Short mmCIF file of C-alpha atoms and ligand atoms in Angstrom, two decimals:
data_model
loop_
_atom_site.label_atom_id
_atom_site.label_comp_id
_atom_site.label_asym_id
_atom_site.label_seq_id
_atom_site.Cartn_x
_atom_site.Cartn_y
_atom_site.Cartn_z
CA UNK C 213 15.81 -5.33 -23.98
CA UNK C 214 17.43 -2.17 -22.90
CA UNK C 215 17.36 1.08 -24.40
CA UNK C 216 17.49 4.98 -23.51
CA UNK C 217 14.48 7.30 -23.33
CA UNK C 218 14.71 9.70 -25.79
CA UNK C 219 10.97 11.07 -25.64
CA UNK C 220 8.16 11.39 -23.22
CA UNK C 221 4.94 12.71 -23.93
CA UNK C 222 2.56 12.09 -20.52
CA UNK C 223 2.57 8.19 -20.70
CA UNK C 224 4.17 7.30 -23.76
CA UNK C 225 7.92 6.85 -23.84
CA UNK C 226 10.03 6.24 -26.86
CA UNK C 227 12.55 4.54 -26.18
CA UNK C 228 15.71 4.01 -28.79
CA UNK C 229 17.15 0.24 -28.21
CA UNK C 230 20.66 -0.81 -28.30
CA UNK C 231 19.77 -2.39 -31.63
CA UNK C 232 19.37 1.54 -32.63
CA UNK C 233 15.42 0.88 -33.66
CA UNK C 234 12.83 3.03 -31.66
CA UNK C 235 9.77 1.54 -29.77
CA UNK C 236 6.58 3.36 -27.91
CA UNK C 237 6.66 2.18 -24.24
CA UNK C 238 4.27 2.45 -21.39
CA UNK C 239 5.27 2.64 -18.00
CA UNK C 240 4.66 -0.12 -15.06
CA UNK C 241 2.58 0.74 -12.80
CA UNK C 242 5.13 0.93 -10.14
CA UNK C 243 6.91 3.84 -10.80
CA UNK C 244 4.23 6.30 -10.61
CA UNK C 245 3.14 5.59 -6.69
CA UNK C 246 7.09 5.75 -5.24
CA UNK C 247 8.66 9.07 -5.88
CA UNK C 248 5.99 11.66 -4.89
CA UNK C 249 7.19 14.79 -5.34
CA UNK C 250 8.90 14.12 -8.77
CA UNK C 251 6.71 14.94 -11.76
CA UNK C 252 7.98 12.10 -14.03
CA UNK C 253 9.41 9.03 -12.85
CA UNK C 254 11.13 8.24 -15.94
CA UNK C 255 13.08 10.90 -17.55
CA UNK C 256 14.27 11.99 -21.26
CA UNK C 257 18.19 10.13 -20.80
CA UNK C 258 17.16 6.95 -18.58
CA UNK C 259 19.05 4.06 -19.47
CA UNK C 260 15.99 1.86 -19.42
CA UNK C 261 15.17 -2.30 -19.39
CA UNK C 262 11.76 -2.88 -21.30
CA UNK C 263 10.11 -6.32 -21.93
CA UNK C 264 6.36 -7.29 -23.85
CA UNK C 265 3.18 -7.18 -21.12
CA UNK C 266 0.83 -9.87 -21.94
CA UNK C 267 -0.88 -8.15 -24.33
CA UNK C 268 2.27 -7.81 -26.24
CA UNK C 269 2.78 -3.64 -26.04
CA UNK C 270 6.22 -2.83 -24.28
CA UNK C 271 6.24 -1.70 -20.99
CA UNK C 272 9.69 -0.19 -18.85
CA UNK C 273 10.20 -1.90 -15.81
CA UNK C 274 13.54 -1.36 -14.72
CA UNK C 275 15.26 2.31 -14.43
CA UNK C 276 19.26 1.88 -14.50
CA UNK C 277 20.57 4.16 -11.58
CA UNK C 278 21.39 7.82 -13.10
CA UNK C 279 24.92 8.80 -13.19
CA UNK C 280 23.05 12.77 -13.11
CA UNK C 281 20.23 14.58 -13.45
CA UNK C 282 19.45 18.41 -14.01
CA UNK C 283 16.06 19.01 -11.87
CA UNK C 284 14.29 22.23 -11.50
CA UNK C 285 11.00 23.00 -9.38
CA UNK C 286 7.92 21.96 -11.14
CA UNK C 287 6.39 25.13 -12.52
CA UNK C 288 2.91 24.13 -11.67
CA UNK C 289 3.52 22.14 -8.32
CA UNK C 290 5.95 24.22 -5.93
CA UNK C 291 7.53 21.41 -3.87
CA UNK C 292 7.70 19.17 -6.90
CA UNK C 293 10.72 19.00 -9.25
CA UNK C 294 10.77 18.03 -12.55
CA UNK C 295 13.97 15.85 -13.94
CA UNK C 296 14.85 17.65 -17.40
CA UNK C 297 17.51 15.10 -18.07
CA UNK C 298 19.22 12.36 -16.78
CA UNK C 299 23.21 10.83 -17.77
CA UNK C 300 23.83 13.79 -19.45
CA UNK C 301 27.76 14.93 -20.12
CA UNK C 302 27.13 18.96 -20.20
CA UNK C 303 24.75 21.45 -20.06
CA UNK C 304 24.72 24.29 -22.57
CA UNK C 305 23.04 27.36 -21.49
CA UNK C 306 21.84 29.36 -24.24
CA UNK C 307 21.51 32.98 -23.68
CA UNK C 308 20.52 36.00 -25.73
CA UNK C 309 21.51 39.69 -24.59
CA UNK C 310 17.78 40.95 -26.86
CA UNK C 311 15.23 38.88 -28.41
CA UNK C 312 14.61 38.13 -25.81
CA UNK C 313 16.61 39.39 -23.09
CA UNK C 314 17.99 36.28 -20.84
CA UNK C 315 19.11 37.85 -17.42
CA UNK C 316 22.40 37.27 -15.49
CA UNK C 317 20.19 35.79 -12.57
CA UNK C 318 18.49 32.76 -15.10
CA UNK C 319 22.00 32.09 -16.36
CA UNK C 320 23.58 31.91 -12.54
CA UNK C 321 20.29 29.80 -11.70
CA UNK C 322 20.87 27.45 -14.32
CA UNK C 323 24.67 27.40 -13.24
CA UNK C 324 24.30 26.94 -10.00
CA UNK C 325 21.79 23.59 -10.33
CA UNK C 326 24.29 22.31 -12.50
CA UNK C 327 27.01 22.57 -10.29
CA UNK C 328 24.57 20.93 -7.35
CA UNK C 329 24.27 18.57 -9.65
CA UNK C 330 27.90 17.96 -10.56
CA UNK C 331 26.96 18.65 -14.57
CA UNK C 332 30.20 20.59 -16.07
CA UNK C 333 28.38 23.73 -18.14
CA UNK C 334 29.20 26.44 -20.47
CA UNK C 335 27.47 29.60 -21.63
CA UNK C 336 26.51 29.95 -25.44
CA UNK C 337 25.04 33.96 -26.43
CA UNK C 338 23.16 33.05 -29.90
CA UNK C 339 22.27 35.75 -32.72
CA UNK C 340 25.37 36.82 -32.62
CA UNK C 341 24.30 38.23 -36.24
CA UNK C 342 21.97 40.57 -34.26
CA UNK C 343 24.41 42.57 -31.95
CA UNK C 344 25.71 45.82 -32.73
CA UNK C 345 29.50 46.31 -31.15
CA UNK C 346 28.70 48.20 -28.41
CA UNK C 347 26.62 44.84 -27.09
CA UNK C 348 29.42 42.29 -28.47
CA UNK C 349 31.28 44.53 -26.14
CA UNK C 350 29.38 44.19 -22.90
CA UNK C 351 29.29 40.38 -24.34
CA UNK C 352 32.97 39.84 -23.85
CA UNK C 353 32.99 41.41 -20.24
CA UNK C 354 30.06 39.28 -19.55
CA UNK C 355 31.86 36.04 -21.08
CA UNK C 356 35.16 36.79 -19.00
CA UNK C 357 32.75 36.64 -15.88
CA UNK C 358 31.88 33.00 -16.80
CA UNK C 359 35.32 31.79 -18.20
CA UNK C 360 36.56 32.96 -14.92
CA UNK C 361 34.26 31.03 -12.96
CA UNK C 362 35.17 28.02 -14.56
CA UNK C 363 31.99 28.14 -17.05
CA UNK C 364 33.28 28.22 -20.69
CA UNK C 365 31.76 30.95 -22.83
CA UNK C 366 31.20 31.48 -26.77
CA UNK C 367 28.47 33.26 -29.09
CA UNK C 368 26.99 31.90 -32.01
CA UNK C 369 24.75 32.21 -34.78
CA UNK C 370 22.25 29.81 -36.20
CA UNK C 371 21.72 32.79 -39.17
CA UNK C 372 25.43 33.30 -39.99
CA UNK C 373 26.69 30.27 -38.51
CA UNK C 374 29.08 32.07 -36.46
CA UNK C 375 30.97 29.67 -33.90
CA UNK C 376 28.74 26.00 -35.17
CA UNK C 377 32.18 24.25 -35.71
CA UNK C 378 33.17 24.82 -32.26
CA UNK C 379 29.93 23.88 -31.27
CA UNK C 380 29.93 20.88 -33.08
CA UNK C 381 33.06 20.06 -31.36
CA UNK C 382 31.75 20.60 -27.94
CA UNK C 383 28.84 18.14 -28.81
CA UNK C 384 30.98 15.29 -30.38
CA UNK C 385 30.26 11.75 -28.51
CA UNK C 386 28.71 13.43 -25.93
CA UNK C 387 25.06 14.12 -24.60
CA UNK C 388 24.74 17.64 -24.48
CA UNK C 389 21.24 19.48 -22.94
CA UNK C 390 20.29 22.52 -24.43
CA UNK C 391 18.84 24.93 -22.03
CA UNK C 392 17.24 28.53 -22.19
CA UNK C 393 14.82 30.68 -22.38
CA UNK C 394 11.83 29.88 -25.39
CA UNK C 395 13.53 32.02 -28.54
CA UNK C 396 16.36 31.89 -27.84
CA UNK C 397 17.11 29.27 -30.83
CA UNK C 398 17.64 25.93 -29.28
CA UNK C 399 16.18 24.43 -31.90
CA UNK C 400 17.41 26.16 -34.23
CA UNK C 401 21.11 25.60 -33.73
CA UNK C 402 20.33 21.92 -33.51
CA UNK C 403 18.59 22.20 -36.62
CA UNK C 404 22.21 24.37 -38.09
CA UNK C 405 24.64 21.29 -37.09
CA UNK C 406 22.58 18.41 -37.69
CA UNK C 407 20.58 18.86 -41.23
CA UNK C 408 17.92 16.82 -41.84
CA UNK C 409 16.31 16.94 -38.25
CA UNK C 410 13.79 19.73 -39.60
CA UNK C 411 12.56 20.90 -35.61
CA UNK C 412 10.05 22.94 -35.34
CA UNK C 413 10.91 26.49 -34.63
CA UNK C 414 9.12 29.72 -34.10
CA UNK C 415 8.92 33.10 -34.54
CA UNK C 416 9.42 35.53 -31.50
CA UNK C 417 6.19 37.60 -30.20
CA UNK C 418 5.63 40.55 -32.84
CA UNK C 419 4.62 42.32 -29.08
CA UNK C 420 6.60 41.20 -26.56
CA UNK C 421 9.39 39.72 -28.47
CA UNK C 422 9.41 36.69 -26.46
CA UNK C 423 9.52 33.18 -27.87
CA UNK C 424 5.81 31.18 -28.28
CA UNK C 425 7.52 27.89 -26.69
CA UNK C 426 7.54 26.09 -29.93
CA UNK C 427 9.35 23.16 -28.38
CA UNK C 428 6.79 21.44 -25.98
CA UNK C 429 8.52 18.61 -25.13
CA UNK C 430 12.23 17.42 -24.30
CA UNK C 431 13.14 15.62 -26.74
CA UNK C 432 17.16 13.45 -27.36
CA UNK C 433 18.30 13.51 -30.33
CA UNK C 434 21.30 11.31 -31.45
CA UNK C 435 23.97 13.29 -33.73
CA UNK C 436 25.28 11.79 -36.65
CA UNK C 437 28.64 12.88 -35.42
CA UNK C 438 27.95 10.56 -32.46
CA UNK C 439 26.75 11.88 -29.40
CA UNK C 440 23.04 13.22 -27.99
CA UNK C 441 21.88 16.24 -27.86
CA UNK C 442 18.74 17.20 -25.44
CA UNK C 443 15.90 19.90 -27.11
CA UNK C 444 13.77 21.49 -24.55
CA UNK C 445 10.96 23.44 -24.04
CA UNK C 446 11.95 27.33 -22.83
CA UNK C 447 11.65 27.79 -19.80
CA UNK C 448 10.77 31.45 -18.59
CA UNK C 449 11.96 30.94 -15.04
CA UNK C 450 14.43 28.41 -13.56
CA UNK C 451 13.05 27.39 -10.38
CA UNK C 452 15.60 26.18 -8.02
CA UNK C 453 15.16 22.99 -6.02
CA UNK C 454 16.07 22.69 -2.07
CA UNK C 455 19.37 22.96 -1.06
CA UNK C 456 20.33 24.24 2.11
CA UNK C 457 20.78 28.09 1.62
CA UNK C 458 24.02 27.82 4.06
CA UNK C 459 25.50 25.42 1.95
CA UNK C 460 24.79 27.60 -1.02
CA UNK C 461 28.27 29.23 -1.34
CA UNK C 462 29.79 25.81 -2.31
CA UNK C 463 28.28 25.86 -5.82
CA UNK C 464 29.50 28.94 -6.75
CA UNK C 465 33.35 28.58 -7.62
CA UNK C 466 34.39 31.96 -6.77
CA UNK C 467 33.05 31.63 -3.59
CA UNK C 468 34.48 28.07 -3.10
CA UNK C 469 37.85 29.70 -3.80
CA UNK C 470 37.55 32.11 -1.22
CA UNK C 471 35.51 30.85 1.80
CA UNK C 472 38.45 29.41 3.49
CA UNK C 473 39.65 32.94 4.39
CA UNK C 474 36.33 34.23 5.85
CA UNK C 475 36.60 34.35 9.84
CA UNK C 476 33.64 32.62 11.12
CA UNK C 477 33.85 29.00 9.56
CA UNK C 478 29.67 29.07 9.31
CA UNK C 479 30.44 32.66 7.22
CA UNK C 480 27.32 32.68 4.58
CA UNK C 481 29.44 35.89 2.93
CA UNK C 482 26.29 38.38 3.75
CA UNK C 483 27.15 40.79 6.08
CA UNK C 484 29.49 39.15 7.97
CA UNK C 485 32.98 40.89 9.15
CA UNK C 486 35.90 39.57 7.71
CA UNK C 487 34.46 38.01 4.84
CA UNK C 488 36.95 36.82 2.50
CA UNK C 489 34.56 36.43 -0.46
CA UNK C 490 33.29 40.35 0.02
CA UNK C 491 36.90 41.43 0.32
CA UNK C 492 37.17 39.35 -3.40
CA UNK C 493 33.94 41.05 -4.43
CA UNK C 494 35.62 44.31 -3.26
CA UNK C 495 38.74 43.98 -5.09
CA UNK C 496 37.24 42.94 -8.33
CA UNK C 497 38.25 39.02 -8.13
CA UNK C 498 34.59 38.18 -7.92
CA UNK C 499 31.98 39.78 -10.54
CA UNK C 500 29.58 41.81 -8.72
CA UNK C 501 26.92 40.45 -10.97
CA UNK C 502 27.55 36.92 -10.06
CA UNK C 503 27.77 37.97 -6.01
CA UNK C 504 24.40 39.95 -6.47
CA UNK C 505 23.45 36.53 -7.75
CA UNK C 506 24.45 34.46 -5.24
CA UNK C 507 22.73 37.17 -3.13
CA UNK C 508 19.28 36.36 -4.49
CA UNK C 509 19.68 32.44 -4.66
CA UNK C 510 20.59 32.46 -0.55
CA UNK C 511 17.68 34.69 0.25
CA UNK C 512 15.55 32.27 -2.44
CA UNK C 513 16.97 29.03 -0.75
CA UNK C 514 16.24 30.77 2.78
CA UNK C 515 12.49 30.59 2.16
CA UNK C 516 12.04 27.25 0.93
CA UNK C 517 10.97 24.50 2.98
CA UNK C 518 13.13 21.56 3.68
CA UNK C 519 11.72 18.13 1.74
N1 GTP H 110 18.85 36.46 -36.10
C1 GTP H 110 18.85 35.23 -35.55
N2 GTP H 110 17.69 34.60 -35.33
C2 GTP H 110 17.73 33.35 -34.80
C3 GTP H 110 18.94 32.71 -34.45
N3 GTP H 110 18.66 31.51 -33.92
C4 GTP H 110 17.32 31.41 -33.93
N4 GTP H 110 16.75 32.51 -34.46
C5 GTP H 110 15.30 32.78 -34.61
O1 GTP H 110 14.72 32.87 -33.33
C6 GTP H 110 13.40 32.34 -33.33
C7 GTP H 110 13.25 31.28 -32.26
O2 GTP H 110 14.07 30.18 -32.57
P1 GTP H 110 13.80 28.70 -32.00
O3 GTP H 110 14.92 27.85 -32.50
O4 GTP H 110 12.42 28.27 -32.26
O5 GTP H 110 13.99 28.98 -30.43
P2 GTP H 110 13.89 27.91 -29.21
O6 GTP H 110 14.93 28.31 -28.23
O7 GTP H 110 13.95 26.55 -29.74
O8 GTP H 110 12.45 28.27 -28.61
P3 GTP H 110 11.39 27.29 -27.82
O9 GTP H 110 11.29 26.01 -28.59
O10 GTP H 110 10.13 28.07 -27.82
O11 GTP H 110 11.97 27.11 -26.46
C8 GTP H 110 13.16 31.81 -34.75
O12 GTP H 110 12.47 32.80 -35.47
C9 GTP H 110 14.56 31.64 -35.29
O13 GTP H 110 14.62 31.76 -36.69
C10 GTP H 110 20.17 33.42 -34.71
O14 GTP H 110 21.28 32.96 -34.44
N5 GTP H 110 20.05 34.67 -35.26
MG1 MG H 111 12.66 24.96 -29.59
ZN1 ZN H 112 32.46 34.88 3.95
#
């Protein structure tokens, strides 16, 4: 029987079949000795092949090869990533400018794994109820950034409903992962386009204003629109997995734009002369927000060990 895993919680998997019912599944033993440094063998998105043990439970014992996955590092075992999704179509980031604050350098992080990964993204600032002008403001400056870098960018509401019909276009016979920082209403807009899901969410910190991580685990959900879309836990920091830090400039689109004019071919657009990409920075074709990003993911990538 084949399926796709639409829940994991440690070593249970549900997984929904092609004949749309949903069945608890254990994992062969297999999988768990081969890929080391991956915390879960089988991911929330696996197209999966599952068959009866002889005590009649169900068991997966064949992965399908991924067309993608989003990784990030484990946040418990540096050197370990962590597959959020796999065969996944986009990846929405959602952002919040307050309550709580998400910060240009998690929303370039998260950009620039899903370009590594090939995943086409787009930006979404929720509680759009919440901002006074002067922040929608600074909002559209910021969204410009992203629309210029190729990265699609919108505000919502899950209050108001501000921008869910557009959403609910984006998410149309697609799988869609939701992504972001824990408050920033993930489950919430879910909950707004699809009623009758009821997700858990929760209120922000009274202190801190921060989200309690409500969501614990990642969860697909199919829409009745047709389509998935991917609840996850919030993450407070998106660790970034390996990648060369010379190659880094390539998943940056402004930068990929530009590096053919830099004079040294091996340019890493740091402090070298002639830099095409600093000249862009320089004359305002490349944000200096994203560039300070870029910045901090090189020197990031520059520390970590090769695996
Ligand atoms: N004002 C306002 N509040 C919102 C909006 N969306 C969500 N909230 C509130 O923000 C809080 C957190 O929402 P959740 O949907 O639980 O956030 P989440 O991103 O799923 O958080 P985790 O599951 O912890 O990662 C709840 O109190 C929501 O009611 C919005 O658009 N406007
Ligand atoms: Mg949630
Ligand atoms: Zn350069």
């Amino acid at each position: 029987m084949r399926g796709r895993v639409i829940q994991s919680t440690g070593s249970w998997y549900e997984v929904l079949l092609d004949n749309q019912t949903v069945i608890s599944c254990r994992l062969k033993g297999k999988f768990r000795l081969q890929e080391k440094k991956i915390t879960n063998p089988v991911a929330v998105g696996d197209i999966v092949e599952v068959d009866a043990d002889e005590e009649g439970s169900s068991v997966i014992h064949t992965i399908a090869p991924r067309h993608n996955y989003l990784v990030r590092e484990a946040p418990q075992k540096k050197e370990h990533t962590h597959i959020i999704a796999s065969n996944i179509d986009q990846v929405l980031v959602i952002a919040t400018l307050s309550k709580p604050r998400t910060s240009p350098g998690f929303i370039d992080r998260v950009l620039f794994m899903a370009e590594v990964y090939g995943i086409p993204a787009r930006v979404v600032f929720n509680k759009a109820d919440l901002y006074t002008d002067k922040e929608m403001q600074l909002l559209e400056e910021r969204m410009d950034i992203y629309a210029h870098a190729g990265y699609p960018a919108f505000t919502t509401s899950a209050v108001s409903g501000e921008n869910l019909e557009h959403l609910k276009e984006l998410l149309h016979d697609k799988t869609t992962l939701l992504t972001g920082h824990s408050g920033v209403g993930k489950s919430s807009l879910i909950n707004a386009i699809q009623p009758g899901l009821e997700l858990r969410t929760g209120a922000l910190s009274a202190t801190h204003e921060k989200g309690q991580h409500t969501t614990t685990f990642a969860r697909m959900l199919p829409l009745s629109m047709g389509g998935f879309i991917v609840d996850t836990p919030g993450i407070k920091e998106f660790g970034m997995v390996h990648v060369e830090a010379k190659e880094a400039g390539h998943y940056f689109p402004e930068i990929r734009k530009e590096m053919a004019g830099c004079r040294f071919h091996d340019c890493v657009h740091y402090n070298e002369t002639n830099c095409a990409v600093k000249t862009a920075q320089e004359e305002g074709r490349f944000a200096t927000e994203r560039y300070l990003s870029y910045l901090s993911i090189y020197e990031e990538l520059l520390e970590k060990k090769p695996w």
